[in-house]
CSV table of C-alpha atoms in Angstrom, one decimal:
chain,number,residue,atom,x,y,z
B,225,MET,CA,0.0,0.0,0.0
B,226,SER,CA,1.5,3.3,-1.1
B,227,LYS,CA,1.3,6.7,0.6
B,228,LEU,CA,-1.8,8.7,0.1
B,229,LYS,CA,-1.9,11.5,-2.4
B,230,VAL,CA,-4.6,14.1,-2.6
B,231,GLY,CA,-5.7,16.9,-5.0
B,232,VAL,CA,-8.5,19.4,-4.8
B,233,SER,CA,-10.1,21.9,-7.1
B,234,LYS,CA,-13.3,24.0,-7.4
B,235,ALA,CA,-15.0,25.9,-10.1
B,236,VAL,CA,-18.0,28.3,-10.4
B,237,ILE,CA,-21.2,26.8,-11.8
B,238,THR,CA,-23.5,29.7,-11.3
B,239,PRO,CA,-26.1,30.0,-14.0
B,240,PRO,CA,-27.1,33.2,-15.8
B,241,ILE,CA,-29.5,35.5,-14.0
B,242,GLY,CA,-33.0,34.9,-15.3
B,243,VAL,CA,-32.8,31.1,-15.1
B,244,LYS,CA,-35.8,29.4,-13.3
B,245,LEU,CA,-34.8,28.2,-9.9
B,246,ALA,CA,-35.4,24.6,-8.7
B,247,GLY,CA,-36.8,23.3,-5.4
B,248,TYR,CA,-40.3,24.6,-5.1
B,249,ALA,CA,-43.0,23.5,-7.6
B,250,HIS,CA,-45.1,26.6,-7.1
B,251,ARG,CA,-42.2,29.1,-7.5
B,252,ILE,CA,-42.6,29.9,-11.2
B,253,GLN,CA,-40.8,33.2,-11.3
B,254,ARG,CA,-37.3,33.3,-12.8
B,255,SER,CA,-34.2,34.3,-10.7
B,256,VAL,CA,-33.5,38.0,-10.4
B,257,GLY,CA,-29.9,38.0,-9.0
B,258,ILE,CA,-27.0,36.2,-7.4
B,259,LEU,CA,-26.7,36.2,-3.6
B,260,ASP,CA,-23.6,34.0,-3.8
B,261,ASP,CA,-21.9,31.9,-6.4
B,262,LEU,CA,-22.5,28.1,-6.8
B,263,TYR,CA,-19.5,25.8,-7.1
B,264,ALA,CA,-18.5,22.3,-8.1
B,265,ARG,CA,-15.8,21.1,-5.6
B,266,ALA,CA,-13.7,18.0,-6.3
B,267,LEU,CA,-11.5,15.9,-4.0
B,268,VAL,CA,-9.3,13.2,-5.6
B,269,LEU,CA,-7.5,10.6,-3.4
B,270,SER,CA,-5.0,8.0,-4.6
B,271,ASN,CA,-2.7,5.4,-3.1
B,272,ASN,CA,-1.3,4.4,-6.5
B,273,GLU,CA,-3.3,1.2,-6.4
B,274,ARG,CA,-6.7,2.9,-6.6
B,275,THR,CA,-7.9,6.5,-7.3
B,276,ILE,CA,-11.3,7.8,-6.3
B,277,ALA,CA,-13.0,11.2,-6.9
B,278,ILE,CA,-15.7,12.9,-4.9
B,279,VAL,CA,-17.5,15.9,-6.5
B,280,ILE,CA,-20.1,17.9,-4.7
B,281,CYS,CA,-22.1,20.5,-6.6
B,282,ASP,CA,-24.3,23.4,-5.3
B,283,LEU,CA,-27.3,22.2,-7.2
B,284,LEU,CA,-30.7,20.7,-6.2
B,285,TRP,CA,-29.9,17.4,-8.0
B,286,LEU,CA,-28.4,15.9,-11.1
B,287,SER,CA,-30.1,13.3,-13.3
B,288,ARG,CA,-28.5,9.9,-13.9
B,289,SER,CA,-28.1,10.7,-17.6
B,290,ILE,CA,-26.1,13.9,-17.0
B,291,VAL,CA,-24.0,12.1,-14.3
B,292,LYS,CA,-23.2,9.2,-16.7
B,293,ASP,CA,-22.0,11.6,-19.4
B,294,ILE,CA,-19.9,13.5,-16.9
B,295,LYS,CA,-18.3,10.3,-15.5
B,296,ARG,CA,-17.6,9.1,-19.1
B,297,ARG,CA,-15.8,12.3,-19.8
B,298,ILE,CA,-13.9,12.1,-16.5
B,299,ARG,CA,-12.6,8.6,-17.3
B,300,LYS,CA,-11.5,9.8,-20.8
B,301,ASP,CA,-9.6,12.8,-19.4
B,302,THR,CA,-8.2,11.3,-16.2
B,303,GLY,CA,-8.4,7.5,-16.4
B,304,ILE,CA,-10.5,7.3,-13.2
B,305,PRO,CA,-13.2,4.7,-13.8
B,306,GLU,CA,-16.9,5.6,-13.5
B,307,GLU,CA,-17.4,3.3,-10.5
B,308,SER,CA,-14.7,5.3,-8.6
B,309,VAL,CA,-16.3,8.7,-9.1
B,310,LEU,CA,-19.1,9.9,-6.8
B,311,ILE,CA,-21.0,13.0,-7.9
B,312,ALA,CA,-23.6,14.5,-5.6
B,313,CYS,CA,-25.5,17.7,-4.8
B,314,THR,CA,-25.9,19.9,-1.7
B,315,HIS,CA,-29.6,20.1,-2.6
B,316,THR,CA,-29.8,23.9,-2.5
B,317,HIS,CA,-33.3,25.1,-3.4
B,318,TYR,CA,-31.8,28.3,-4.9
B,319,GLY,CA,-30.0,26.8,-7.9
B,320,PRO,CA,-31.0,26.3,-11.5
B,321,ASP,CA,-33.9,24.1,-12.6
B,322,LEU,CA,-31.9,22.0,-15.0
B,323,THR,CA,-35.0,20.8,-16.8
B,324,GLN,CA,-35.6,24.3,-18.1
B,325,ALA,CA,-32.0,25.5,-18.4
B,326,CYS,CA,-30.6,26.1,-21.8
B,327,GLU,CA,-28.3,23.6,-23.5
B,328,SER,CA,-25.4,25.9,-23.4
B,329,TYR,CA,-25.5,26.1,-19.6
B,330,ILE,CA,-25.9,22.3,-19.3
B,331,GLU,CA,-22.8,21.9,-21.4
B,332,TYR,CA,-21.0,24.5,-19.4
B,333,LEU,CA,-22.0,22.7,-16.2
B,334,LYS,CA,-20.7,19.3,-17.4
B,335,ALA,CA,-17.4,20.9,-18.6
B,336,GLN,CA,-16.8,22.6,-15.3
B,337,ILE,CA,-17.4,19.4,-13.3
B,338,VAL,CA,-15.1,17.4,-15.5
B,339,GLY,CA,-12.6,20.2,-15.3
B,340,VAL,CA,-12.4,20.3,-11.5
B,341,VAL,CA,-11.7,16.6,-11.4
B,342,TYR,CA,-9.0,17.0,-14.1
B,343,SER,CA,-7.5,20.0,-12.2
B,344,ALA,CA,-7.5,18.0,-9.0
B,345,THR,CA,-5.6,15.2,-10.6
B,346,ARG,CA,-3.0,17.6,-11.8
B,347,ASN,CA,-2.1,19.0,-8.4
B,348,MET,CA,-1.9,15.8,-6.3
B,349,LYS,CA,0.5,15.9,-3.4
B,350,PRO,CA,1.4,13.5,-0.5
B,351,ALA,CA,-1.1,13.8,2.3
B,352,SER,CA,-2.5,12.3,5.5
B,353,ILE,CA,-6.1,12.1,6.7
B,354,GLY,CA,-8.0,12.0,10.0
B,355,PHE,CA,-11.6,11.6,10.9
B,356,ALA,CA,-13.9,12.8,13.8
B,357,LYS,CA,-17.5,13.7,14.6
B,358,ASP,CA,-19.6,15.9,16.8
B,359,ILE,CA,-23.2,16.6,17.6
B,360,CYS,CA,-25.4,19.5,16.2
B,361,TYR,CA,-29.1,20.2,16.5
B,362,ALA,CA,-29.5,22.6,13.6
B,363,GLY,CA,-31.8,20.1,11.8
B,364,ALA,CA,-35.3,19.0,12.9
B,365,ASN,CA,-37.7,16.4,11.7
B,366,ARG,CA,-40.4,18.2,9.6
B,367,ARG,CA,-43.3,15.7,9.8
B,368,ASN,CA,-45.0,17.2,12.7
B,369,PRO,CA,-48.5,15.7,13.3
B,370,LYS,CA,-49.6,19.0,14.8
B,371,SER,CA,-48.6,21.0,11.8
B,372,PRO,CA,-50.7,24.1,10.9
B,373,TYR,CA,-50.2,23.1,7.3
B,374,GLY,CA,-52.8,20.3,7.5
B,375,PRO,CA,-52.0,16.8,6.2
B,376,TYR,CA,-48.7,17.8,4.6
B,377,TYR,CA,-46.9,18.3,7.9
B,378,LEU,CA,-43.7,20.2,7.0
B,379,TYR,CA,-43.3,21.9,10.4
B,380,SER,CA,-40.5,21.4,13.0
B,381,TRP,CA,-41.1,18.3,15.2
B,382,PRO,CA,-38.5,18.3,18.0
B,383,GLU,CA,-39.5,14.7,19.1
B,384,GLY,CA,-39.1,13.3,15.6
B,385,PRO,CA,-36.0,11.3,14.5
B,386,ILE,CA,-33.0,13.1,13.3
B,387,ASP,CA,-29.3,12.3,12.9
B,388,PRO,CA,-27.4,15.0,14.9
B,389,GLU,CA,-24.0,13.7,13.9
B,390,VAL,CA,-21.6,16.1,12.1
B,391,VAL,CA,-19.0,13.8,10.5
B,392,VAL,CA,-15.8,15.4,9.4
B,393,ALA,CA,-12.4,14.6,7.8
B,394,LEU,CA,-9.3,16.7,7.6
B,395,ILE,CA,-6.5,16.3,5.0
B,396,LYS,CA,-3.1,17.7,5.5
B,397,ASP,CA,0.0,17.9,3.4
B,398,ASP,CA,3.5,16.7,4.6
B,399,ASN,CA,4.2,20.2,5.9
B,400,GLY,CA,1.1,20.2,8.1
B,401,ASN,CA,-0.9,22.6,6.0
B,402,ASN,CA,-4.6,21.9,5.6
B,403,ILE,CA,-5.6,20.8,2.1
B,404,CYS,CA,-9.3,20.0,2.6
B,405,SER,CA,-12.0,19.5,5.2
B,406,LEU,CA,-15.1,17.4,4.6
B,407,VAL,CA,-18.3,17.9,6.5
B,408,ASN,CA,-21.4,15.6,6.4
B,409,TYR,CA,-24.7,16.7,8.0
B,410,ALA,CA,-28.3,16.0,7.1
B,411,CYS,CA,-30.5,19.1,6.7
B,412,HIS,CA,-32.6,20.6,3.8
B,413,PRO,CA,-31.1,23.8,2.4
B,414,VAL,CA,-34.3,25.8,2.5
B,415,THR,CA,-33.5,28.6,5.0
B,416,LEU,CA,-34.4,31.4,2.6
B,417,GLY,CA,-38.0,30.3,2.0
B,418,PRO,CA,-40.0,29.5,-1.0
B,419,ASN,CA,-40.3,33.0,-2.4
B,420,GLU,CA,-36.6,33.8,-2.7
B,421,LEU,CA,-35.5,34.5,-6.3
B,422,GLY,CA,-31.8,34.9,-5.7
B,423,ILE,CA,-29.2,32.2,-6.6
B,424,SER,CA,-27.5,30.9,-3.5
B,425,LYS,CA,-25.8,27.9,-1.9
B,426,ASP,CA,-28.0,28.5,1.2
B,427,TYR,CA,-26.6,27.6,4.7
B,428,PRO,CA,-23.7,25.5,3.3
B,429,LYS,CA,-22.1,28.8,2.3
B,430,TYR,CA,-21.7,29.7,6.0
B,431,VAL,CA,-20.4,26.2,6.9
B,432,ILE,CA,-17.8,26.4,4.2
B,433,ASP,CA,-16.9,30.1,4.8
B,434,LEU,CA,-16.3,29.4,8.5
B,435,LEU,CA,-14.0,26.4,7.9
B,436,GLU,CA,-12.0,27.9,5.1
B,437,SER,CA,-11.4,31.2,6.9
B,438,THR,CA,-10.4,29.3,10.1
B,439,LEU,CA,-8.5,26.3,8.8
B,440,GLY,CA,-7.4,27.3,5.3
B,441,GLY,CA,-7.5,24.9,2.4
B,442,MET,CA,-10.8,24.0,0.7
B,443,SER,CA,-13.9,22.7,2.5
B,444,ILE,CA,-16.6,20.4,1.0
B,445,PHE,CA,-20.1,20.1,2.5
B,446,ILE,CA,-21.8,16.7,1.9
B,447,ASN,CA,-25.6,16.7,2.6
B,448,GLY,CA,-26.9,13.6,4.4
B,449,CYS,CA,-30.2,11.9,4.2
B,450,CYS,CA,-32.5,14.9,4.8
B,451,GLY,CA,-35.6,13.9,3.0
B,452,ASN,CA,-37.6,14.6,6.1
B,453,ILE,CA,-35.2,17.0,7.8
B,454,ASN,CA,-35.6,20.8,7.7
B,455,PRO,CA,-33.7,23.5,9.5
B,456,ARG,CA,-34.8,23.9,13.1
B,457,TRP,CA,-36.6,27.1,12.2
B,458,ILE,CA,-36.4,30.1,14.5
B,459,TRP,CA,-39.8,31.0,13.2
B,460,ASP,CA,-41.5,27.7,14.1
B,461,LYS,CA,-43.1,27.4,17.5
B,462,PRO,CA,-43.8,23.6,17.8
B,463,GLU,CA,-43.9,23.8,21.6
B,464,MET,CA,-47.2,25.7,21.4
B,465,GLU,CA,-50.5,23.8,21.6
B,466,ASN,CA,-51.6,25.4,18.4
B,467,PRO,CA,-48.4,26.1,16.4
B,468,PRO,CA,-48.7,29.3,14.2
B,469,ARG,CA,-48.1,29.1,10.5
B,470,ARG,CA,-44.5,29.8,9.6
B,471,LYS,CA,-44.0,33.3,8.1
B,472,PHE,CA,-40.8,34.2,6.4
B,473,PRO,CA,-39.7,37.9,6.7
B,474,GLU,CA,-40.0,39.9,3.6
B,475,GLU,CA,-36.6,41.5,4.2
B,476,LEU,CA,-33.7,39.5,2.7
B,477,GLU,CA,-31.4,40.6,5.5
B,478,GLU,CA,-33.6,38.9,8.1
B,479,ARG,CA,-33.8,35.6,6.1
B,480,LEU,CA,-30.0,35.6,5.6
B,481,LYS,CA,-29.6,35.9,9.4
B,482,GLU,CA,-31.4,32.5,9.7
B,483,SER,CA,-29.3,31.0,6.9
B,484,LYS,CA,-26.2,32.2,8.7
B,485,ARG,CA,-27.4,31.0,12.1
B,486,ILE,CA,-28.0,27.4,10.8
B,487,GLY,CA,-24.7,27.4,8.8
B,488,ILE,CA,-22.6,28.6,11.8
B,489,MET,CA,-24.2,26.0,14.1
B,490,ILE,CA,-23.2,23.2,11.8
B,491,GLY,CA,-19.8,24.8,10.9
B,492,ALA,CA,-18.9,25.4,14.6
B,493,SER,CA,-19.7,21.8,15.5
B,494,ALA,CA,-17.6,20.7,12.5
B,495,LEU,CA,-14.7,22.9,13.5
B,496,LYS,CA,-14.8,21.6,17.0
B,497,ALA,CA,-14.6,18.0,15.7
B,498,LEU,CA,-11.9,18.9,13.2
B,499,GLU,CA,-9.7,20.4,15.9
B,500,THR,CA,-9.8,17.2,17.9
B,501,ILE,CA,-8.2,15.1,15.2
B,502,THR,CA,-4.7,14.0,16.2
B,503,ASN,CA,-4.4,10.7,14.5
B,504,PHE,CA,-3.6,11.4,10.8
B,505,GLN,CA,-2.8,8.4,8.5
B,506,SER,CA,-1.1,8.4,5.2
B,507,ASN,CA,-0.9,4.6,4.4
B,508,ILE,CA,-4.5,3.8,3.9
B,509,GLU,CA,-6.8,1.5,2.0
B,510,ILE,CA,-8.7,3.2,-0.9
B,511,SER,CA,-11.4,1.2,-2.8
B,512,SER,CA,-14.8,1.6,-4.4
B,513,ALA,CA,-17.8,-0.5,-5.1
B,514,ASN,CA,-21.1,0.3,-6.8
B,515,ALA,CA,-24.2,-1.5,-8.0
B,516,THR,CA,-26.9,-0.8,-10.5
B,517,ILE,CA,-30.3,-1.8,-9.0
B,518,GLU,CA,-34.0,-1.9,-10.0
B,519,LEU,CA,-36.4,-0.2,-7.5
B,520,PRO,CA,-40.1,-1.0,-7.6
B,521,VAL,CA,-42.4,2.0,-8.3
B,522,ARG,CA,-45.7,2.5,-6.5
B,523,LYS,CA,-48.8,1.3,-8.1
B,524,ASP,CA,-51.2,3.9,-6.6
B,525,LEU,CA,-49.8,7.2,-7.9
B,526,PRO,CA,-52.9,9.3,-8.3
B,527,GLU,CA,-53.4,11.1,-11.7
B,528,ARG,CA,-54.0,14.3,-9.8
B,529,ILE,CA,-50.3,14.2,-8.7
B,530,LEU,CA,-49.3,14.0,-12.4
B,531,SER,CA,-51.5,17.1,-13.1
B,532,TRP,CA,-50.0,18.9,-10.1
B,533,MET,CA,-46.5,18.0,-11.1
B,534,LYS,CA,-46.7,18.9,-14.8
B,535,PRO,CA,-43.6,21.2,-14.5
B,536,HIS,CA,-41.8,18.8,-12.2
B,537,PRO,CA,-38.4,17.4,-13.3
B,538,LEU,CA,-39.6,13.8,-12.8
B,539,ARG,CA,-42.7,14.2,-14.9
B,540,ASP,CA,-41.3,11.7,-17.4
B,541,HIS,CA,-40.8,9.1,-14.7
B,542,ILE,CA,-44.3,9.7,-13.5
B,543,ASN,CA,-45.7,9.3,-17.0
B,544,GLU,CA,-43.9,6.0,-17.3
B,545,ILE,CA,-45.4,4.8,-14.0
B,546,LEU,CA,-48.9,5.7,-15.1
B,547,ASN,CA,-48.2,3.9,-18.4
B,548,GLY,CA,-47.3,0.7,-16.6
B,549,LYS,CA,-43.6,1.0,-15.8
B,550,LYS,CA,-42.7,-1.5,-13.1
B,551,SER,CA,-39.3,-0.2,-11.8
B,552,ILE,CA,-36.7,2.5,-11.9
B,553,THR,CA,-33.0,1.8,-12.6
B,554,THR,CA,-30.6,3.6,-10.3
B,555,GLU,CA,-27.2,3.3,-8.5
B,556,VAL,CA,-25.8,2.8,-5.1
B,557,GLN,CA,-22.2,3.5,-4.4
B,558,ALA,CA,-19.6,3.1,-1.6
B,559,LEU,CA,-16.1,4.4,-1.3
B,560,ARG,CA,-13.6,3.3,1.4
B,561,ILE,CA,-11.0,5.8,2.7
B,562,GLY,CA,-9.0,4.0,5.4
B,563,ASP,CA,-11.2,3.5,8.4
B,564,SER,CA,-14.1,5.4,7.0
B,565,ILE,CA,-16.8,4.8,4.4
B,566,ILE,CA,-18.7,7.2,2.1
B,567,VAL,CA,-22.0,5.9,0.8
B,568,GLY,CA,-23.8,7.5,-2.1
B,569,LEU,CA,-27.6,7.0,-2.3
B,570,PRO,CA,-29.9,8.4,-5.0
B,571,GLY,CA,-32.9,10.6,-4.2
B,572,GLU,CA,-34.1,12.4,-1.1
B,573,ILE,CA,-33.8,9.7,1.5
B,574,PHE,CA,-35.6,9.7,4.9
B,575,VAL,CA,-33.2,10.1,7.8
B,576,GLU,CA,-34.3,6.8,9.4
B,577,TYR,CA,-32.5,4.9,6.7
B,578,GLN,CA,-29.2,6.8,7.4
B,579,LEU,CA,-29.5,5.9,11.1
B,580,GLU,CA,-30.1,2.3,10.2
B,581,LEU,CA,-27.1,2.2,7.8
B,582,LYS,CA,-24.8,3.7,10.5
B,583,ARG,CA,-26.0,1.2,13.1
B,584,LYS,CA,-25.4,-1.8,10.9
B,585,ALA,CA,-22.3,-0.8,8.9
B,586,GLY,CA,-19.7,-1.1,11.7
B,587,PHE,CA,-17.6,2.0,11.0
B,588,LYS,CA,-16.9,4.6,13.6
B,589,THR,CA,-17.1,7.5,11.1
B,590,MET,CA,-19.3,7.2,8.1
B,591,PHE,CA,-20.3,9.8,5.5
B,592,ILE,CA,-23.6,9.3,3.8
B,593,SER,CA,-24.6,11.4,0.8
B,594,GLU,CA,-28.1,11.6,-0.6
B,595,LEU,CA,-28.8,12.7,-4.2
B,596,ALA,CA,-25.6,10.9,-5.3
B,597,ASN,CA,-25.3,10.0,-9.0
B,598,ASP,CA,-29.1,10.2,-9.6
B,599,ASN,CA,-32.4,11.7,-8.4
B,600,ILE,CA,-35.3,9.3,-7.8
B,601,TYR,CA,-37.1,11.9,-5.6
B,602,TYR,CA,-38.3,11.0,-2.1
B,603,VAL,CA,-37.6,7.7,-0.5
B,604,PRO,CA,-39.9,7.6,2.6
B,605,THR,CA,-40.1,4.9,5.2
B,606,THR,CA,-42.9,2.4,5.1
B,607,LYS,CA,-44.5,4.0,8.1
B,608,ALA,CA,-44.5,7.4,6.4
B,609,TYR,CA,-46.5,5.9,3.5
B,610,GLU,CA,-49.1,4.7,6.0
B,611,GLU,CA,-49.2,8.2,7.7
B,612,GLY,CA,-49.4,10.2,4.5
B,613,GLY,CA,-48.2,13.7,4.2
B,614,TYR,CA,-46.2,15.6,1.5
B,615,GLU,CA,-43.3,13.3,0.8
B,616,PRO,CA,-45.1,10.0,0.5
B,617,THR,CA,-47.8,11.7,-1.5
B,618,VAL,CA,-45.5,12.7,-4.3
B,619,ALA,CA,-42.9,9.8,-4.0
B,620,ILE,CA,-42.7,7.6,-7.1
B,621,VAL,CA,-40.9,4.6,-5.6
B,622,ALA,CA,-42.8,1.8,-3.7
B,623,PRO,CA,-42.7,1.7,0.1
B,624,GLU,CA,-40.1,-1.1,0.1
B,625,ALA,CA,-37.6,0.9,-2.0
B,626,GLY,CA,-35.8,2.3,1.0
B,627,SER,CA,-35.1,-1.1,2.5
B,628,ILE,CA,-33.7,-2.3,-0.8
B,629,LEU,CA,-31.3,0.6,-1.1
B,630,ILE,CA,-30.0,0.1,2.5
B,631,MET,CA,-29.6,-3.7,1.9
B,632,LYS,CA,-27.6,-3.0,-1.2
B,633,ALA,CA,-25.5,-0.4,0.5
B,634,LEU,CA,-24.6,-2.8,3.3
B,635,GLU,CA,-23.6,-5.4,0.7
B,636,LEU,CA,-21.2,-3.0,-0.9
B,637,ILE,CA,-19.8,-2.0,2.5
B,638,GLN,CA,-19.1,-5.7,3.3
B,639,GLU,CA,-17.5,-6.0,-0.1
B,640,LEU,CA,-15.1,-3.1,0.7
B,641,LYS,CA,-14.3,-4.6,4.1
B,642,GLY,CA,-13.0,-7.7,2.3
B,643,LYS,CA,-10.7,-5.8,0.0
């Protein structure tokens, strides 16, 4: 096993002003400005025996067809095989709607993502890595049965399941300089509200800014399974017998305060964990495994959902379901970096599946990324389908899909343990 080498790079992927934003079906207005730039950030790790790449984009999601084309180009330019590249999104709700973006922007986006991986491979240097974790309560379960929003829930529920872990990694060069920090936490980036028309990374901006300004180097935020996890809103009052409806301030400055508060909570917990790392390793195992799987689709998707979701990015999937399609083809991925594992899952996964995966995987530190390599929309628990509410109402996969994903992820992890 050879010494670890690492390269990092980032590039702007901000779309033109005027592009329609993704994340809220009823927000039909186009963007009117840029609050902060969107980026693609790449981390490439190699021990000469195996090379892997992790790319995180400030986007709502990327389709499997776009990801496959990007990975093909990465292999052509760098030699890194497709199964060793993980491409995921932070899930910001203030980025471009790729279903309505022009072809020139899509091509620019692909080129920038390929470019950051190529750039990272060109500045590889000897390095060592360490892992840690801390606890943060910036996220809250959003399926509150007392929600003032009726049967759709979507209101902070303090008693509901969350994963409070902030999992981190720090990579240093041989001179002790910080090259890159990784942060993994599960929380929807929706702090600015559904009416915001400015392009933004949302709260991950403040996580990244805090770490980069304090530690130096580049920071990468990996969003966890936040399908049912929202920020712990300062405006929600779930402790009240009759919770009031959430009201976002009209002033952007006030909304940005909430975005900054959530980001600093997560960033501070990450910084605390990063500063505890003393055991850095340079001779480590690097390996990857992935699997293409078929997930069953639900048989009871109402036609009214199709009507409501006409502008939705998954409308083609939904049409296929209504026309008798039985399954969706997608991908599960796992990367091993020494004593830690990174798992990539497609879609907006409920946090209960992340908790289950961590319990059963047997690794002290484990990074889990949703919306990795594909978007199959919501993956609720079986119990959530029985309860109803927003996510299971619009989900396209069958109730057993989540368990199938976790079972396959555990198989891949076992495979990597044996390598």
